[in-house]
Short mmCIF file of C-alpha atoms and ligand atoms in Angstrom, two decimals:
data_model
loop_
_atom_site.label_atom_id
_atom_site.label_comp_id
_atom_site.label_asym_id
_atom_site.label_seq_id
_atom_site.Cartn_x
_atom_site.Cartn_y
_atom_site.Cartn_z
CA UNK A 6 33.03 -14.05 -74.20
CA UNK A 7 32.99 -11.14 -76.67
CA UNK A 8 29.62 -10.04 -77.97
CA UNK A 9 28.80 -10.23 -81.68
CA UNK A 10 29.53 -6.92 -83.37
CA UNK A 11 26.81 -4.33 -82.87
CA UNK A 12 26.22 -0.60 -83.14
CA UNK A 13 25.82 1.18 -79.82
CA UNK A 14 23.52 4.21 -79.88
CA UNK A 15 23.78 6.72 -77.04
CA UNK A 16 20.94 9.28 -77.22
CA UNK A 17 20.99 12.24 -74.82
CA UNK A 18 17.26 12.99 -74.67
CA UNK A 19 14.14 10.90 -74.13
CA UNK A 20 12.59 12.01 -77.41
CA UNK A 21 15.70 11.00 -79.36
CA UNK A 22 15.73 7.62 -77.59
CA UNK A 23 12.02 7.06 -78.30
CA UNK A 24 12.51 7.92 -81.98
CA UNK A 25 15.58 5.67 -82.38
CA UNK A 26 13.76 2.82 -80.66
CA UNK A 27 11.17 2.90 -83.42
CA UNK A 28 13.48 3.65 -86.36
CA UNK A 29 16.27 1.13 -85.74
CA UNK A 30 15.92 -2.44 -86.94
CA UNK A 31 16.88 -5.38 -84.70
CA UNK A 32 17.32 -3.11 -81.69
CA UNK A 33 17.52 -3.87 -77.96
CA UNK A 34 17.37 -1.35 -75.13
CA UNK A 35 20.29 -1.27 -72.69
CA UNK A 36 19.24 0.06 -69.26
CA UNK A 37 21.39 -1.38 -66.44
CA UNK A 38 22.48 -4.25 -68.69
CA UNK A 39 22.14 -6.95 -66.02
CA UNK A 40 19.78 -9.02 -68.19
CA UNK A 41 20.53 -7.76 -71.68
CA UNK A 42 24.28 -8.42 -71.71
CA UNK A 43 23.81 -11.95 -70.35
CA UNK A 44 21.11 -12.62 -72.87
CA UNK A 45 23.24 -11.40 -75.82
CA UNK A 46 26.08 -13.67 -74.67
CA UNK A 47 23.77 -16.63 -74.18
CA UNK A 48 22.22 -16.22 -77.64
CA UNK A 49 25.69 -16.04 -79.19
CA UNK A 50 26.80 -19.12 -77.25
CA UNK A 51 23.80 -21.02 -78.63
CA UNK A 52 24.61 -19.86 -82.15
CA UNK A 53 21.46 -17.69 -82.39
CA UNK A 54 21.13 -14.29 -84.03
CA UNK A 55 21.70 -11.27 -81.77
CA UNK A 56 20.53 -7.64 -82.01
CA UNK A 57 22.46 -5.49 -84.51
CA UNK A 58 21.69 -2.28 -82.61
CA UNK A 59 21.84 -1.56 -78.89
CA UNK A 60 20.17 1.59 -77.64
CA UNK A 61 21.78 2.68 -74.37
CA UNK A 62 19.69 4.90 -72.09
CA UNK A 63 22.65 5.58 -69.78
CA UNK A 64 23.21 9.17 -70.99
CA UNK A 65 19.57 10.25 -70.83
CA UNK A 66 19.58 12.33 -67.64
CA UNK A 67 15.82 13.03 -67.96
CA UNK A 68 15.21 9.34 -67.27
CA UNK A 69 16.94 9.36 -63.86
CA UNK A 70 15.59 10.35 -60.47
CA UNK A 71 12.75 10.24 -57.98
CA UNK A 72 10.44 13.13 -57.12
CA UNK A 73 7.34 13.56 -55.00
CA UNK A 74 4.61 16.10 -54.27
CA UNK A 75 1.64 16.03 -51.92
CA UNK A 76 -0.25 13.57 -54.15
CA UNK A 77 2.24 11.11 -55.61
CA UNK A 78 5.74 9.71 -56.05
CA UNK A 79 7.38 9.61 -59.49
CA UNK A 80 10.14 7.11 -60.23
CA UNK A 81 11.96 7.48 -63.52
CA UNK A 82 12.92 4.45 -65.58
CA UNK A 83 16.72 4.69 -65.26
CA UNK A 84 16.76 5.04 -61.47
CA UNK A 85 18.87 2.20 -60.09
CA UNK A 86 17.53 -0.17 -57.44
CA UNK A 87 20.23 1.17 -55.07
CA UNK A 88 19.19 4.80 -55.60
CA UNK A 89 15.59 3.80 -55.02
CA UNK A 90 16.47 1.88 -51.86
CA UNK A 91 18.40 4.85 -50.46
CA UNK A 92 15.82 7.49 -51.36
CA UNK A 93 14.51 9.51 -48.37
CA UNK A 94 11.26 10.01 -50.34
CA UNK A 95 10.12 6.44 -49.60
CA UNK A 96 7.76 7.33 -46.76
CA UNK A 97 4.11 6.34 -46.07
CA UNK A 98 2.86 3.69 -48.52
CA UNK A 99 6.06 4.09 -50.60
CA UNK A 100 8.11 2.41 -47.84
CA UNK A 101 7.17 -1.00 -49.17
CA UNK A 102 9.38 -0.25 -52.21
CA UNK A 103 12.42 -0.16 -49.91
CA UNK A 104 11.54 -3.62 -48.58
CA UNK A 105 11.36 -4.91 -52.14
CA UNK A 106 14.66 -3.27 -53.19
CA UNK A 107 16.44 -4.70 -50.13
CA UNK A 108 15.55 -8.22 -51.26
CA UNK A 109 16.73 -7.85 -54.83
CA UNK A 110 19.87 -9.89 -55.45
CA UNK A 111 23.28 -8.50 -54.43
CA UNK A 112 24.82 -5.00 -54.13
CA UNK A 113 26.59 -5.10 -57.57
CA UNK A 114 23.31 -6.05 -59.28
CA UNK A 115 21.32 -3.43 -57.35
CA UNK A 116 23.91 -0.78 -58.34
CA UNK A 117 23.36 -1.50 -62.05
CA UNK A 118 19.79 -2.79 -62.38
CA UNK A 119 17.15 -0.16 -63.04
CA UNK A 120 13.56 0.31 -61.97
CA UNK A 121 12.53 0.43 -65.65
CA UNK A 122 14.46 -2.72 -66.51
CA UNK A 123 12.83 -4.58 -63.65
CA UNK A 124 9.34 -3.62 -64.88
CA UNK A 125 9.78 -4.00 -68.62
CA UNK A 126 12.30 -6.85 -69.11
CA UNK A 127 9.44 -9.38 -69.52
CA UNK A 128 10.99 -11.88 -67.12
CA UNK A 129 7.92 -13.03 -65.21
CA UNK A 130 9.58 -13.30 -61.79
CA UNK A 131 10.96 -9.79 -61.12
CA UNK A 132 9.52 -8.07 -58.06
CA UNK A 133 8.61 -4.50 -58.95
CA UNK A 134 5.50 -5.53 -60.94
CA UNK A 135 3.69 -6.99 -57.89
CA UNK A 136 4.49 -3.88 -55.89
CA UNK A 137 3.49 -1.41 -58.60
CA UNK A 138 0.13 -3.15 -59.12
CA UNK A 139 -0.52 -3.19 -55.35
CA UNK A 140 0.36 0.52 -55.14
CA UNK A 141 -1.96 1.30 -58.08
CA UNK A 142 0.87 2.82 -60.12
CA UNK A 143 0.48 4.29 -63.59
CA UNK A 144 3.23 3.62 -66.14
CA UNK A 145 4.18 6.27 -68.72
CA UNK A 146 5.70 5.71 -72.16
CA UNK A 147 6.99 8.00 -74.91
CA UNK A 148 5.98 7.33 -78.51
CA UNK A 149 8.38 7.99 -81.45
CA UNK A 150 6.73 11.38 -82.18
CA UNK A 151 7.32 12.51 -78.59
CA UNK A 152 3.78 11.98 -77.28
CA UNK A 153 3.29 10.52 -73.80
CA UNK A 154 0.93 7.58 -73.27
CA UNK A 155 0.05 5.86 -70.02
CA UNK A 156 -1.42 2.65 -68.68
CA UNK A 157 -2.05 1.29 -65.20
CA UNK A 158 0.61 -1.19 -64.08
CA UNK A 159 -2.19 -3.73 -63.72
CA UNK A 160 -3.22 -3.34 -67.40
CA UNK A 161 0.40 -3.38 -68.57
CA UNK A 162 0.94 -6.82 -67.04
CA UNK A 163 -2.50 -8.08 -68.15
CA UNK A 164 -1.32 -7.11 -71.62
CA UNK A 165 1.70 -9.43 -71.23
CA UNK A 166 4.03 -6.51 -70.42
CA UNK A 167 4.23 -5.61 -74.11
CA UNK A 168 4.86 -2.09 -75.28
CA UNK A 169 6.17 -0.71 -78.56
CA UNK A 170 7.25 2.48 -76.80
CA UNK A 171 9.94 3.61 -74.41
CA UNK A 172 8.99 3.37 -70.73
CA UNK A 173 9.84 6.68 -69.05
CA UNK A 174 8.45 6.68 -65.49
CA UNK A 175 5.81 5.46 -63.05
CA UNK A 176 3.60 7.57 -60.83
CA UNK A 177 2.32 6.13 -57.55
CA UNK A 178 -0.50 7.79 -55.59
CA UNK A 179 0.20 8.77 -51.99
CA UNK A 180 -2.09 6.80 -49.64
CA UNK A 181 -0.83 7.44 -46.09
CA UNK A 182 -3.76 5.59 -44.54
CA UNK A 183 -3.19 2.27 -46.32
CA UNK A 184 -1.56 -0.85 -44.86
CA UNK A 185 0.80 -3.00 -46.89
CA UNK A 186 2.59 -6.29 -46.40
CA UNK A 187 5.07 -8.04 -48.69
CA UNK A 188 6.37 -11.60 -48.71
CA UNK A 189 8.74 -13.47 -50.97
CA UNK A 190 10.25 -16.93 -51.06
CA UNK A 191 13.61 -17.42 -52.72
CA UNK A 192 13.98 -20.04 -55.39
CA UNK A 193 17.48 -21.37 -54.73
CA UNK A 194 20.46 -20.62 -52.56
CA UNK A 195 23.07 -20.00 -55.32
CA UNK A 196 21.39 -17.19 -57.32
CA UNK A 197 18.87 -15.07 -55.56
CA UNK A 198 15.68 -15.11 -57.54
CA UNK A 199 12.19 -15.32 -56.06
CA UNK A 200 10.07 -18.45 -56.41
CA UNK A 201 6.99 -16.41 -55.58
CA UNK A 202 6.04 -13.01 -54.24
CA UNK A 203 2.86 -11.57 -52.72
CA UNK A 204 1.86 -8.04 -51.81
CA UNK A 205 -1.34 -7.15 -49.96
CA UNK A 206 -2.67 -3.62 -49.61
CA UNK A 207 -5.77 -2.41 -47.85
CA UNK A 208 -7.20 0.98 -46.91
CA UNK A 209 -9.13 0.43 -43.65
CA UNK A 210 -12.47 2.20 -43.36
CA UNK A 211 -14.26 2.15 -39.99
CA UNK A 212 -11.84 -0.66 -39.03
CA UNK A 213 -12.94 -2.78 -42.00
CA UNK A 214 -10.79 -3.89 -44.92
CA UNK A 215 -11.56 -1.94 -48.07
CA UNK A 216 -10.07 -1.25 -51.52
CA UNK A 217 -7.94 -4.32 -50.93
CA UNK A 218 -5.41 -5.41 -53.51
CA UNK A 219 -4.00 -8.93 -53.25
CA UNK A 220 -1.28 -9.18 -55.88
CA UNK A 221 0.70 -12.33 -56.50
CA UNK A 222 3.53 -13.40 -58.74
CA UNK A 223 3.93 -17.08 -59.38
CA UNK A 224 7.00 -16.54 -61.56
CA UNK A 225 5.33 -18.59 -64.31
CA UNK A 226 2.89 -15.81 -65.27
CA UNK A 227 3.03 -12.04 -64.93
CA UNK A 228 1.97 -10.50 -61.62
CA UNK A 229 -1.80 -10.46 -61.17
CA UNK A 230 -4.51 -9.65 -58.66
CA UNK A 231 -6.53 -12.36 -56.93
CA UNK A 232 -9.98 -10.77 -57.17
CA UNK A 233 -11.68 -13.61 -55.29
CA UNK A 234 -9.39 -13.15 -52.30
CA UNK A 235 -9.87 -9.37 -52.43
CA UNK A 236 -13.66 -9.80 -52.44
CA UNK A 237 -13.44 -12.05 -49.39
CA UNK A 238 -11.25 -9.59 -47.49
CA UNK A 239 -13.19 -6.41 -48.27
CA UNK A 240 -15.62 -5.58 -45.46
CA UNK A 241 -13.89 -7.86 -42.94
CA UNK A 242 -12.54 -6.64 -39.62
CA UNK A 243 -9.05 -7.65 -38.61
CA UNK A 244 -9.03 -10.76 -36.41
CA UNK A 245 -6.28 -13.23 -35.48
CA UNK A 246 -7.92 -15.88 -37.70
CA UNK A 247 -8.52 -13.78 -40.83
CA UNK A 248 -5.28 -14.91 -42.53
CA UNK A 249 -6.13 -18.58 -42.02
CA UNK A 250 -9.75 -18.09 -43.21
CA UNK A 251 -8.59 -16.17 -46.28
CA UNK A 252 -6.65 -19.16 -47.59
CA UNK A 253 -10.01 -20.89 -48.22
CA UNK A 254 -10.98 -18.11 -50.65
CA UNK A 255 -8.16 -18.13 -53.18
CA UNK A 256 -8.44 -18.30 -56.97
CA UNK A 257 -6.73 -21.67 -57.00
CA UNK A 258 -5.70 -21.51 -60.70
CA UNK A 259 -3.27 -18.68 -59.88
CA UNK A 260 -1.48 -20.70 -57.22
CA UNK A 261 -1.83 -24.30 -58.32
CA UNK A 262 -1.12 -24.16 -62.07
CA UNK A 263 2.47 -25.19 -62.85
CA UNK A 264 3.30 -25.20 -59.12
CA UNK A 265 4.91 -27.89 -57.01
CA UNK A 266 3.26 -28.89 -53.74
CA UNK A 267 5.94 -26.90 -51.91
CA UNK A 268 5.15 -23.77 -53.91
CA UNK A 269 1.40 -24.13 -53.42
CA UNK A 270 2.01 -24.52 -49.71
CA UNK A 271 4.36 -21.52 -49.55
CA UNK A 272 1.85 -19.34 -51.39
CA UNK A 273 -0.68 -20.02 -48.64
CA UNK A 274 1.92 -19.50 -45.89
CA UNK A 275 2.94 -16.13 -47.39
CA UNK A 276 -0.60 -14.88 -47.95
CA UNK A 277 -1.61 -15.85 -44.44
CA UNK A 278 1.47 -14.16 -42.95
CA UNK A 279 0.94 -10.98 -44.97
CA UNK A 280 -2.73 -10.73 -43.95
CA UNK A 281 -1.85 -11.43 -40.30
CA UNK A 282 0.80 -8.69 -40.40
CA UNK A 283 -1.81 -6.19 -41.58
CA UNK A 284 -4.31 -7.41 -38.96
CA UNK A 285 -1.75 -6.79 -36.20
CA UNK A 286 -1.07 -3.25 -37.43
CA UNK A 287 -4.77 -2.41 -37.74
C1 FAD B 324 21.77 -12.44 -60.84
C2 FAD B 324 20.52 -11.62 -60.83
C3 FAD B 324 19.65 -11.71 -59.76
C4 FAD B 324 18.48 -10.96 -59.74
N1 FAD B 324 17.63 -11.08 -58.67
C5 FAD B 324 16.50 -10.36 -58.67
C6 FAD B 324 15.59 -10.48 -57.57
O1 FAD B 324 15.81 -11.21 -56.62
N2 FAD B 324 14.43 -9.75 -57.65
C7 FAD B 324 14.13 -8.93 -58.70
O2 FAD B 324 13.08 -8.29 -58.71
N3 FAD B 324 14.98 -8.81 -59.74
C8 FAD B 324 16.14 -9.49 -59.75
N4 FAD B 324 16.98 -9.36 -60.81
C9 FAD B 324 16.58 -8.46 -61.91
C10 FAD B 324 17.24 -7.09 -61.78
O3 FAD B 324 16.72 -6.46 -60.64
C11 FAD B 324 16.92 -6.16 -62.98
O4 FAD B 324 15.65 -5.63 -62.86
C12 FAD B 324 16.93 -6.80 -64.28
O5 FAD B 324 18.16 -7.48 -64.35
C13 FAD B 324 16.79 -5.83 -65.48
O6 FAD B 324 17.20 -4.52 -65.22
P1 FAD B 324 18.30 -3.76 -66.10
O7 FAD B 324 18.16 -2.32 -65.79
O8 FAD B 324 19.65 -4.34 -65.91
O9 FAD B 324 17.75 -4.04 -67.57
P2 FAD B 324 18.57 -4.41 -68.91
O10 FAD B 324 19.19 -5.76 -68.78
O11 FAD B 324 19.45 -3.30 -69.33
O12 FAD B 324 17.35 -4.46 -69.95
C14 FAD B 324 16.53 -5.58 -70.09
C15 FAD B 324 15.38 -5.25 -71.05
O13 FAD B 324 14.39 -4.46 -70.38
C16 FAD B 324 13.73 -3.63 -71.33
N5 FAD B 324 13.86 -2.22 -70.94
C17 FAD B 324 14.70 -1.71 -70.00
N6 FAD B 324 14.47 -0.39 -69.83
C18 FAD B 324 13.45 -0.07 -70.67
C19 FAD B 324 12.74 1.14 -70.94
N7 FAD B 324 13.01 2.28 -70.31
N8 FAD B 324 11.74 1.10 -71.86
C20 FAD B 324 11.42 -0.05 -72.51
N9 FAD B 324 12.07 -1.21 -72.30
C21 FAD B 324 13.06 -1.23 -71.39
C22 FAD B 324 14.39 -3.88 -72.68
O14 FAD B 324 13.67 -4.88 -73.37
C23 FAD B 324 15.76 -4.38 -72.25
O15 FAD B 324 16.42 -5.09 -73.25
C24 FAD B 324 18.18 -10.09 -60.84
C25 FAD B 324 19.04 -9.99 -61.92
C26 FAD B 324 20.21 -10.73 -61.94
C27 FAD B 324 21.12 -10.60 -63.12
#
């Protein structure tokens, strides 16, 4: 199906892209296009209005790449999931990102889909948000006048993943001493899409769990932390029964609202397995 007629804008710099994003009316950002192009076709098919302007970020070289120093890893918005997966910079606590990338859909999708698109598309089920909250990432945006603003990934998703500005990159602190575990359950066999995801991070101190982050994505709400579970885990030592005990200390509204019995069960299975994995590595 052909798209409705539109004007394609192809800025070369981040500041030009940020300015156009504000100035243009009825505009949509094109990153990898894996969601946007489908959505424009679907809207047309349903007889709905579609965006008059499409702002492609494909030519903005400043938005591509991954760098690191002795304190943090920086991932730019237009880095593809494949480039991220293949990056040799994913060491220490950043390795969990490779696990997440490996699970995302198929090779053609991973070759096109971008890190920024995954975080900012406002589909509640994508998997980078859980990981970025667990890793305590900060997200950076450029305003139309070229100023940079930032927000923790946790606050971005608490704020319903809304931003008026162009997302440029995320910075993740290096925490070599932390332990991480990730679990996902797929929704259906035909199209790979997660039903739920969980990511647990802890920084052991004197063999006790501390600074724990238990981040979950139910797919029906944006990724969020389970503070009650974190409070239970902090101060505990790793034992073979900790995962099982932890499932009695969940914020049930996160897991049980708009969830089938299967999903509620799988949430508990995944959380238990993730906690047990960390206990074994401790
Ligand atoms: C069949 C299929 C299966 C998938 N399976 C999975 C999966 O299992 N797990 C998973 O995590 N994801 C999955 N995805 C999602 C995929 O990984 C991409 O993240 C997602 O499609 C959007 O990325 P994109 O770069 O193509 O964004 P686009 O489609 O180009 O953009 C979507 C929207 O994101 C916003 N946006 C993008 N970049 C920026 C920016 N820099 N600043 C501000 N806003 C921006 C805009 O609103 C834009 O319109 C799947 C996608 C498809 C199509």
